[in-house]
mmCIF file of C-alpha atoms in Angstrom:
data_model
loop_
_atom_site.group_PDB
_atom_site.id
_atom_site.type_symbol
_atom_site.label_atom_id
_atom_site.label_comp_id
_atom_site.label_asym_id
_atom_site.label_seq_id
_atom_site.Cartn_x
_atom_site.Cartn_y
_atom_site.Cartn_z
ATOM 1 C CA UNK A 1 4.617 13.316 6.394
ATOM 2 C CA UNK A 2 3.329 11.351 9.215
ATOM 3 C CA UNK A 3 5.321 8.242 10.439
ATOM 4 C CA UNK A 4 4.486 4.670 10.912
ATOM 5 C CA UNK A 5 7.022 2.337 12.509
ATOM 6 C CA UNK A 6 6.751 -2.367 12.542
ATOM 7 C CA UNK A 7 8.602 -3.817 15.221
ATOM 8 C CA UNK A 8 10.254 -6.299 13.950
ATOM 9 C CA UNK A 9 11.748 -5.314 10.784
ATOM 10 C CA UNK A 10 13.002 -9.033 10.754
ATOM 11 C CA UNK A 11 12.086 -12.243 11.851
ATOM 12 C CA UNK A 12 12.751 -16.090 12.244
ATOM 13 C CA UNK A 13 10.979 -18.702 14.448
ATOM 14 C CA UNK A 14 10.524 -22.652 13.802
ATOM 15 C CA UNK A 15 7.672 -23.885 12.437
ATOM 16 C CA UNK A 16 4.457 -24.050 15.425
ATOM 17 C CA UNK A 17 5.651 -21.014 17.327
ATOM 18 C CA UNK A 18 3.671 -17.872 17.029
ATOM 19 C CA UNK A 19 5.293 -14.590 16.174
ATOM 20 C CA UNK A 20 3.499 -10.401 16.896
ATOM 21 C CA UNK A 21 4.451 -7.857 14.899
ATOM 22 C CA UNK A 22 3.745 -4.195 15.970
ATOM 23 C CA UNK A 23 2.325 -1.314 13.983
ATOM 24 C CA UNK A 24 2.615 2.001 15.491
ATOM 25 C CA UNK A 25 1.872 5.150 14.133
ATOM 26 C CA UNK A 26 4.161 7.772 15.767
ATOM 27 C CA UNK A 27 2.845 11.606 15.153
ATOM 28 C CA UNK A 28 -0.878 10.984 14.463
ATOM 29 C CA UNK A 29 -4.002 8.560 15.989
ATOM 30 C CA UNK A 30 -5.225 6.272 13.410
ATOM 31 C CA UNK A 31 -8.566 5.366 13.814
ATOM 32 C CA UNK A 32 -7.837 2.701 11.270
ATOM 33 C CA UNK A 33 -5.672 0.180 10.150
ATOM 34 C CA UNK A 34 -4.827 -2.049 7.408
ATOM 35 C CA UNK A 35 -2.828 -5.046 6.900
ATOM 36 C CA UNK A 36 -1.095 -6.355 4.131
ATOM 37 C CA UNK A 37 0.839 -9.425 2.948
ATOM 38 C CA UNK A 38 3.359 -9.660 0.447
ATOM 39 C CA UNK A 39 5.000 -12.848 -1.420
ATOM 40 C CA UNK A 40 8.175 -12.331 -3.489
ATOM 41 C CA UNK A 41 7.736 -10.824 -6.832
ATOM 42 C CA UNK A 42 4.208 -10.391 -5.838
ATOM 43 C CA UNK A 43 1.901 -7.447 -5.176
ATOM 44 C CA UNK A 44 0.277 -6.088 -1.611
ATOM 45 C CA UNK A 45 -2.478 -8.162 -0.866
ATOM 46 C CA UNK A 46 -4.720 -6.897 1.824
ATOM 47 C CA UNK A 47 -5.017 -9.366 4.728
ATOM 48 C CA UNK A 48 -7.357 -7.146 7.041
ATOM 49 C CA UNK A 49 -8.676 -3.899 8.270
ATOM 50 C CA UNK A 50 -8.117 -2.864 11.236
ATOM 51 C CA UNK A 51 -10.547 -0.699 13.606
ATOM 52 C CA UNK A 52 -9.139 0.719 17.012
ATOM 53 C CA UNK A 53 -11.890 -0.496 19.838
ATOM 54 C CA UNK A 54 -13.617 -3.316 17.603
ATOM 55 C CA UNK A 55 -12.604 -6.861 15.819
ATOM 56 C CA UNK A 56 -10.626 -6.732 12.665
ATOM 57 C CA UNK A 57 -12.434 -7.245 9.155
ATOM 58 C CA UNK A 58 -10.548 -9.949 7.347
ATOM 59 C CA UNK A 59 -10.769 -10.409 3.876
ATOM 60 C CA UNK A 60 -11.949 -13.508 2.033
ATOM 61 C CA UNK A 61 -9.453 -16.310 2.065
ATOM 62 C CA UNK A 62 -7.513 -15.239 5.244
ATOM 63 C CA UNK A 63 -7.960 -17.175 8.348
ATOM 64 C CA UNK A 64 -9.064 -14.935 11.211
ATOM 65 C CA UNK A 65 -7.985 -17.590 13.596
ATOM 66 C CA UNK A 66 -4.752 -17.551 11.941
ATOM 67 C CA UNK A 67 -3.786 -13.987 12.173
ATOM 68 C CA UNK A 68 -5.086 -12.145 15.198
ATOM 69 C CA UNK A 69 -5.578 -8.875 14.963
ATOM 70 C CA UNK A 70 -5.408 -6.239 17.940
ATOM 71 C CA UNK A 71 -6.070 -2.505 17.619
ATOM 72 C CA UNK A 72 -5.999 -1.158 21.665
ATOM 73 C CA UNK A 73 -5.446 2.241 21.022
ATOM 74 C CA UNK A 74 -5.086 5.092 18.200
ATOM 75 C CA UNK A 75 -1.214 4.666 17.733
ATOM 76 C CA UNK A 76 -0.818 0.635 17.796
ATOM 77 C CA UNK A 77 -2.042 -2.757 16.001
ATOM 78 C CA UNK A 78 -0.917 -5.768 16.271
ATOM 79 C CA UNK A 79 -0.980 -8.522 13.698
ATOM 80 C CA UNK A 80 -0.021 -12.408 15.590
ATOM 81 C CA UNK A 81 0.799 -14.577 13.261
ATOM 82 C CA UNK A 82 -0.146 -18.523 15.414
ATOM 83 C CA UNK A 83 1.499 -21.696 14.521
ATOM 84 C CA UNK A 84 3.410 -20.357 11.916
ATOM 85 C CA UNK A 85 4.399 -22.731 8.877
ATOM 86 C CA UNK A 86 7.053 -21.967 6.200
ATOM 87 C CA UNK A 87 3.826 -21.238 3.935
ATOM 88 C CA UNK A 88 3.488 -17.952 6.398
ATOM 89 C CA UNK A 89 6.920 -16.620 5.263
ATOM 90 C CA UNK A 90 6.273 -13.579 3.645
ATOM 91 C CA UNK A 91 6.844 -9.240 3.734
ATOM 92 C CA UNK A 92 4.134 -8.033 6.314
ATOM 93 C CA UNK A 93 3.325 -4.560 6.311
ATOM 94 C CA UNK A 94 0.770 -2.440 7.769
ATOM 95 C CA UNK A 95 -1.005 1.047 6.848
ATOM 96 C CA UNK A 96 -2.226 3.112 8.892
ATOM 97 C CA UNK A 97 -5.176 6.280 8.446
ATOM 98 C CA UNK A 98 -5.108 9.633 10.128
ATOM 99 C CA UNK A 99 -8.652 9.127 10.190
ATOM 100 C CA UNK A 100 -9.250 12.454 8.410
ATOM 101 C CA UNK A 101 -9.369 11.597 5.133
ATOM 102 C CA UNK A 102 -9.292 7.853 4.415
ATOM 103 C CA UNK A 103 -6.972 8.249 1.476
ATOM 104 C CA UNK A 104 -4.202 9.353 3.782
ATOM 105 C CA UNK A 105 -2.728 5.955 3.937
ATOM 106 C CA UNK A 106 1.035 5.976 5.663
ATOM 107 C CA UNK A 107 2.466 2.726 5.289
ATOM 108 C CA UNK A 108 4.769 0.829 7.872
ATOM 109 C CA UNK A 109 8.448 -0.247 6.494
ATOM 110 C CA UNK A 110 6.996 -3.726 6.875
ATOM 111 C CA UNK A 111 8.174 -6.967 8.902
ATOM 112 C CA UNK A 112 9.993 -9.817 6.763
ATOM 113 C CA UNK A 113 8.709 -12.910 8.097
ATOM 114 C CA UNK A 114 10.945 -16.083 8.115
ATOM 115 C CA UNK A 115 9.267 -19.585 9.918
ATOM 116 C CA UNK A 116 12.008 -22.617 9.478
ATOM 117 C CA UNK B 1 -13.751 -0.771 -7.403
ATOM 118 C CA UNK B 2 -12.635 -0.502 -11.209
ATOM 119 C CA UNK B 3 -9.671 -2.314 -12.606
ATOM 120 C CA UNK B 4 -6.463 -0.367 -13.567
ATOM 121 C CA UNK B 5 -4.166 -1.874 -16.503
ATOM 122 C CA UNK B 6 -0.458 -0.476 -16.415
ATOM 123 C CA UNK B 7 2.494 -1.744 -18.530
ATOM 124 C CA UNK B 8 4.878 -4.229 -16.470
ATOM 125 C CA UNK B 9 8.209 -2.105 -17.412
ATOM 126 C CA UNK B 10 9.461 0.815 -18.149
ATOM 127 C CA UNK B 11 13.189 2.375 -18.103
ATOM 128 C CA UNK B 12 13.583 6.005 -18.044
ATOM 129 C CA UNK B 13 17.038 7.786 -18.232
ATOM 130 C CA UNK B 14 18.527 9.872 -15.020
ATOM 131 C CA UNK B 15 17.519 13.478 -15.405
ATOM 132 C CA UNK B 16 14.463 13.230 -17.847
ATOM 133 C CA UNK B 17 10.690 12.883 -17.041
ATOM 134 C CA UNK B 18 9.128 9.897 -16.801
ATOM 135 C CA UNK B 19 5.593 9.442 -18.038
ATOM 136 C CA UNK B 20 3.430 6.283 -16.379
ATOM 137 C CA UNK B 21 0.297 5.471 -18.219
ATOM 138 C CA UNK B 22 -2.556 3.851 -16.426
ATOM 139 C CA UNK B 23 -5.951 2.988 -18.100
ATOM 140 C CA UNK B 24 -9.075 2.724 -16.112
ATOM 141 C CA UNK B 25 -11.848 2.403 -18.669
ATOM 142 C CA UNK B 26 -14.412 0.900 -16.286
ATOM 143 C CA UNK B 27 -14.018 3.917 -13.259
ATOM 144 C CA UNK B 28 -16.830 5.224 -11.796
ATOM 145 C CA UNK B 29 -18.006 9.277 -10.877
ATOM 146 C CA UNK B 30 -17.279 8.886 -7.235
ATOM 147 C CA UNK B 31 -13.585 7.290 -7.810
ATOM 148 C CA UNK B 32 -10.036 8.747 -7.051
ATOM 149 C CA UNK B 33 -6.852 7.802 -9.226
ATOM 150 C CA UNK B 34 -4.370 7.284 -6.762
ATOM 151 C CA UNK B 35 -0.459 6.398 -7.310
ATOM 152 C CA UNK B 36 1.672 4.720 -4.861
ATOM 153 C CA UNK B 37 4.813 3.626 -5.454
ATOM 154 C CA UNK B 38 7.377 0.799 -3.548
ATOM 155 C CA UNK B 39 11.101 0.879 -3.365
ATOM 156 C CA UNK B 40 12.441 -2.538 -3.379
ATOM 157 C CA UNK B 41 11.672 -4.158 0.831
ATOM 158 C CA UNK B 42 10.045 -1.430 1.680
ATOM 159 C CA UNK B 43 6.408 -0.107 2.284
ATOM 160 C CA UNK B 44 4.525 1.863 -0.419
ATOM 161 C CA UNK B 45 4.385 5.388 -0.309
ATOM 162 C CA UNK B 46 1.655 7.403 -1.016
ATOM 163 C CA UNK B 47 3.126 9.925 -4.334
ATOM 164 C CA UNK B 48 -0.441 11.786 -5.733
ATOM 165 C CA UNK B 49 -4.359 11.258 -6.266
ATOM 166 C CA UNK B 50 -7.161 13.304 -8.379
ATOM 167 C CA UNK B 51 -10.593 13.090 -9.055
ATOM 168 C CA UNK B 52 -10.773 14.576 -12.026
ATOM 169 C CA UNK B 53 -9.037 17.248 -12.312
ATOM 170 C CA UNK B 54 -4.682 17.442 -12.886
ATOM 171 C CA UNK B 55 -2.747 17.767 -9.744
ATOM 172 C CA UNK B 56 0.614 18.623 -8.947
ATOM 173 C CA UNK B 57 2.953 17.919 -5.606
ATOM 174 C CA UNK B 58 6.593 18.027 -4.849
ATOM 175 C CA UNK B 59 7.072 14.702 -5.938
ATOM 176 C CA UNK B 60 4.670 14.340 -9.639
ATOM 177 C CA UNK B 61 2.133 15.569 -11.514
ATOM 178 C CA UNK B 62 -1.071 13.626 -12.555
ATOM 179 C CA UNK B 63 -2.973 14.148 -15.786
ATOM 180 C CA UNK B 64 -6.302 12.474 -15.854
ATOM 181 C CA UNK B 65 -8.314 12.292 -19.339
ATOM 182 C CA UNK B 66 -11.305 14.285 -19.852
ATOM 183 C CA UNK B 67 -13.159 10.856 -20.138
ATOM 184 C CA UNK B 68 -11.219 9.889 -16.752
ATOM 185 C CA UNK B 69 -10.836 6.381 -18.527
ATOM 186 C CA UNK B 70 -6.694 7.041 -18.459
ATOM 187 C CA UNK B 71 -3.980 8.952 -16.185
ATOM 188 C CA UNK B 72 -0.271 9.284 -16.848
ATOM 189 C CA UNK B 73 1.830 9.663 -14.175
ATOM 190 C CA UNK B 74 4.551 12.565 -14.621
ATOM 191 C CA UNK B 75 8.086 12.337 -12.805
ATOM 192 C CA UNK B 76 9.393 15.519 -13.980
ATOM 193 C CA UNK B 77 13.352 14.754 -13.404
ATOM 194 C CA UNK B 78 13.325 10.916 -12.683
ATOM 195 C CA UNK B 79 16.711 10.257 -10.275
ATOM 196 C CA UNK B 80 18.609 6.643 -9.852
ATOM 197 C CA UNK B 81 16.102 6.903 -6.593
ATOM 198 C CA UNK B 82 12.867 6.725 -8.215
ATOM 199 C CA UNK B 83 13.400 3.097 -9.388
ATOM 200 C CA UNK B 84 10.482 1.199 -7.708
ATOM 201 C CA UNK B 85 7.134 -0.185 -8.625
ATOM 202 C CA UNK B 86 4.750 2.171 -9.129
ATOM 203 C CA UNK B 87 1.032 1.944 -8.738
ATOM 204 C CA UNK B 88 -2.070 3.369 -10.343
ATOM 205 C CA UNK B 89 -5.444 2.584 -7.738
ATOM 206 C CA UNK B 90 -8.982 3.327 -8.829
ATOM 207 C CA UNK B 91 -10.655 3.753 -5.463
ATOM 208 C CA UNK B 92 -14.081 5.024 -4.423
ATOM 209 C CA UNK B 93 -15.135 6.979 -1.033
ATOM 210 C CA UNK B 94 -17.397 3.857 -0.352
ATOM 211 C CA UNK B 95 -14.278 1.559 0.020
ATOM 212 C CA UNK B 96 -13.190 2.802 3.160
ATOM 213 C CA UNK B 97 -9.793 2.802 2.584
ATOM 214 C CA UNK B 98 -9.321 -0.626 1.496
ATOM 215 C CA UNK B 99 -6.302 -0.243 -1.338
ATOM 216 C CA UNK B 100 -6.749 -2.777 -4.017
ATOM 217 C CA UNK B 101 -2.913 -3.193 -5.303
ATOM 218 C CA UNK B 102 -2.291 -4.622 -8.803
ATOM 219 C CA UNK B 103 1.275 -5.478 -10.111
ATOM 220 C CA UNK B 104 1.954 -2.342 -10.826
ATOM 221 C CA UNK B 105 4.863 -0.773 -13.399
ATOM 222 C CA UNK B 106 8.340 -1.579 -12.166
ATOM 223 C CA UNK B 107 10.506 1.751 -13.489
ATOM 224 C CA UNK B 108 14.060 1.358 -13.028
ATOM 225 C CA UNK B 109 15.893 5.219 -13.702
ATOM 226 C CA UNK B 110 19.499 4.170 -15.267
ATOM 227 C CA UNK B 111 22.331 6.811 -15.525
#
């Protein structure tokens, strides 16, 4: 099946400092992408979708200024999470379509997000 | 896109099938069943979808009611690596992708 790597798997930073995390999808252009967030114990909740060449779609309740959204080309997103707060800790992980058929939907092995 | 209602827990034994129920009374003509499932810290991964019809794939089977209001889920020999939370989404081609995850049925496969 087709692969989709996060860079970071792990990270910490201190409370005010902003953090990227990469989404890349290695063997196939995605035309779209999707991010989700993901508290312990707790479902996916989808944070944003993702478009390559246009501004992310955020859904209600998640601060656009907050969590920047890139998509530059068909293989990478970027989600930067600014002035991170221990609230922010949380699993971040990102999907990614072939652009084929929406329902293809290859998830990332998500970025675990520590702020201190 | 409609609601899905699956139990919160299930334990199946090593070697035998395991059978996930999901009930989507509310789903509409042009919505999929789809099933995803998540090993503990790590993303979900896409296992089987239908229409309306049953499909089959190297990893289940899915049986979808005449009425399409309910699916089950088949794992036909369930190993100690199929523990994970597994999830029934009603989606429809006007959603453009957007996957609405609930909580899902945590299976854990014991020896």
């Amino acid at each position: 099946g087709a692969v989709v790597s996060q860079h970071p798997s792990r990270v910490i930073c201190k409370s005010g400092t902003s953090v990227k995390i990469e989404c890349r999808s290695l063997d196939f252009q995605a035309t779209t992408m999707f991010w989700y967030r993901q508290f312990p114990k707790q479902s996916l909740m989808l944070m944003a979708t993702s478009n390559e060449g246009s501004k992310a779609t955020y859904e209600q309740g998640v601060e656009k200024d907050k969590f920047l959204i890139n998509h530059a080309s068909l293989t990478l997103s970027t989600l930067t999470v600014t002035s991170a707060h221990p609230e922010d800790s949380s699993f971040y992980i990102c999907s990614a379509t072939p652009g084929q058929g929406w329902y293809e939907q290859y998830f990332g092995p998500g970025t675990r997000l520590t702020v201190t | 896109d409609a609601k899905t209602t699956q139990p919160p827990s299930m334990d199946c034994a090593e070697g035998r099938a395991a059978n996930l129920p999901c009930n989507h009374s509310t789903i509409s003509g042009n919505e999929y069943v789809y099933w995803y499932r998540q090993i503990h810290s790590q993303g979900p991964q896409y296992i089987i979808h239908g229409l309306k019809n049953n499909e089959t794939n190297e990893m289940a089977s899915l049986i979808i009611t005449e009425d399409r209001k309910s699916s089950t889920l088949i794992l036909p020999h369930a190993t100690l690596r199929d523990t994970a939370v597994y999830y029934c989404i009603v989606i429809g081609t006007d959603s453009w992708g957007k996957l609405q995850f609930g909580a899902g049925t945590q299976v854990v496969v014991t020896p």
